[in-house]
């Protein structure tokens, strides 16, 4: 039996695991950029990588939201409320 390559293992990772890894990498990248010791070329490359990581995080969150919608109402997931609509109300709204 052959062992999985790193790419195969990464592609089979759960969206939650992928989100956590991408978020950690993004936080480290932002920290490096905030120190301001990178060249312009390195900063542009880091920014480009950051945008890719952000998109991976956003995609993982969208997948998680879809899973919750499917679990909440498997017959009609589109009828489930958006997460933004479920945010707690402020005391002035009550």
Short mmCIF file of C-alpha atoms in Angstrom, two decimals:
data_model
loop_
_atom_site.label_atom_id
_atom_site.label_comp_id
_atom_site.label_asym_id
_atom_site.label_seq_id
_atom_site.Cartn_x
_atom_site.Cartn_y
_atom_site.Cartn_z
CA UNK A 1 0.00 0.00 0.00
CA UNK A 2 1.46 3.40 -0.96
CA UNK A 3 1.77 6.26 1.46
CA UNK A 4 -0.08 9.49 0.77
CA UNK A 5 1.92 12.45 -0.43
CA UNK A 6 1.72 15.75 1.42
CA UNK A 7 -0.57 17.18 -1.29
CA UNK A 8 -2.95 14.23 -1.10
CA UNK A 9 -3.10 14.51 2.68
CA UNK A 10 -3.73 18.25 2.46
CA UNK A 11 -6.51 17.81 -0.09
CA UNK A 12 -8.25 15.26 2.11
CA UNK A 13 -8.03 17.49 5.22
CA UNK A 14 -11.31 18.67 6.66
CA UNK A 15 -12.44 22.22 5.90
CA UNK A 16 -12.14 23.03 9.60
CA UNK A 17 -8.55 21.81 9.73
CA UNK A 18 -7.77 23.68 6.50
CA UNK A 19 -9.35 26.82 7.96
CA UNK A 20 -7.30 26.61 11.14
CA UNK A 21 -4.03 26.03 9.26
CA UNK A 22 -4.77 28.83 6.79
CA UNK A 23 -5.74 31.23 9.57
CA UNK A 24 -2.56 30.45 11.53
CA UNK A 25 -0.45 31.00 8.40
CA UNK A 26 -2.29 34.25 7.67
CA UNK A 27 -1.76 35.53 11.21
CA UNK A 28 1.97 34.75 11.01
CA UNK A 29 2.21 36.46 7.64
CA UNK A 30 0.46 39.59 8.91
CA UNK A 31 2.77 39.70 11.92
CA UNK A 32 5.84 39.57 9.64
CA UNK A 33 4.43 42.30 7.42
CA UNK A 34 3.61 44.54 10.39
CA UNK A 35 7.25 44.61 11.43
CA UNK A 36 7.98 46.47 8.18
CA UNK A 37 11.34 44.83 7.58
CA UNK A 38 10.40 43.20 4.26
CA UNK A 39 11.45 44.51 0.87
CA UNK A 40 8.79 45.76 -1.48
CA UNK A 41 9.05 42.59 -3.57
CA UNK A 42 8.74 40.38 -0.47
CA UNK A 43 5.83 42.49 0.79
CA UNK A 44 3.97 42.10 -2.50
CA UNK A 45 4.57 38.33 -2.49
CA UNK A 46 3.41 38.14 1.13
CA UNK A 47 0.31 40.16 0.31
CA UNK A 48 -0.49 37.86 -2.60
CA UNK A 49 -0.08 34.81 -0.35
CA UNK A 50 -2.25 36.50 2.27
CA UNK A 51 -5.06 37.04 -0.23
CA UNK A 52 -4.90 33.35 -1.15
CA UNK A 53 -5.01 32.33 2.51
CA UNK A 54 -7.93 34.69 3.14
CA UNK A 55 -9.86 33.13 0.25
CA UNK A 56 -9.18 29.62 1.60
CA UNK A 57 -10.48 30.70 5.02
CA UNK A 58 -13.58 32.27 3.46
CA UNK A 59 -14.25 29.13 1.43
CA UNK A 60 -13.90 26.90 4.52
CA UNK A 61 -16.33 29.12 6.43
CA UNK A 62 -18.85 28.96 3.59
CA UNK A 63 -18.57 25.15 3.55
CA UNK A 64 -19.10 25.06 7.32
CA UNK A 65 -22.17 27.29 7.00
CA UNK A 66 -23.59 25.01 4.30
CA UNK A 67 -23.05 21.96 6.51
CA UNK A 68 -24.88 23.66 9.39
CA UNK A 69 -27.75 24.62 7.07
CA UNK A 70 -28.01 21.05 5.79
CA UNK A 71 -28.01 19.69 9.34
CA UNK A 72 -30.58 22.27 10.51
CA UNK A 73 -33.07 21.62 7.72
CA UNK A 74 -32.01 18.86 5.32
CA UNK A 75 -35.20 19.18 3.27
CA UNK A 76 -34.87 22.90 2.66
CA UNK A 77 -31.38 24.27 3.49
CA UNK A 78 -32.06 27.51 1.61
CA UNK A 79 -34.80 28.39 4.11
CA UNK A 80 -32.38 28.39 7.05
CA UNK A 81 -31.49 31.83 8.40
CA UNK A 82 -28.16 33.39 7.48
CA UNK A 83 -25.59 33.39 10.28
CA UNK A 84 -25.55 37.19 10.23
CA UNK A 85 -29.28 37.20 11.02
CA UNK A 86 -28.61 35.05 14.08
CA UNK A 87 -26.24 37.53 15.75
CA UNK A 88 -27.22 38.51 19.29
CA UNK A 89 -29.33 41.62 19.66
CA UNK A 90 -27.99 44.61 21.51
CA UNK A 91 -29.87 45.62 24.69
CA UNK A 92 -31.25 48.69 22.87
CA UNK A 93 -32.95 46.44 20.27
CA UNK A 94 -35.08 44.63 22.83
#
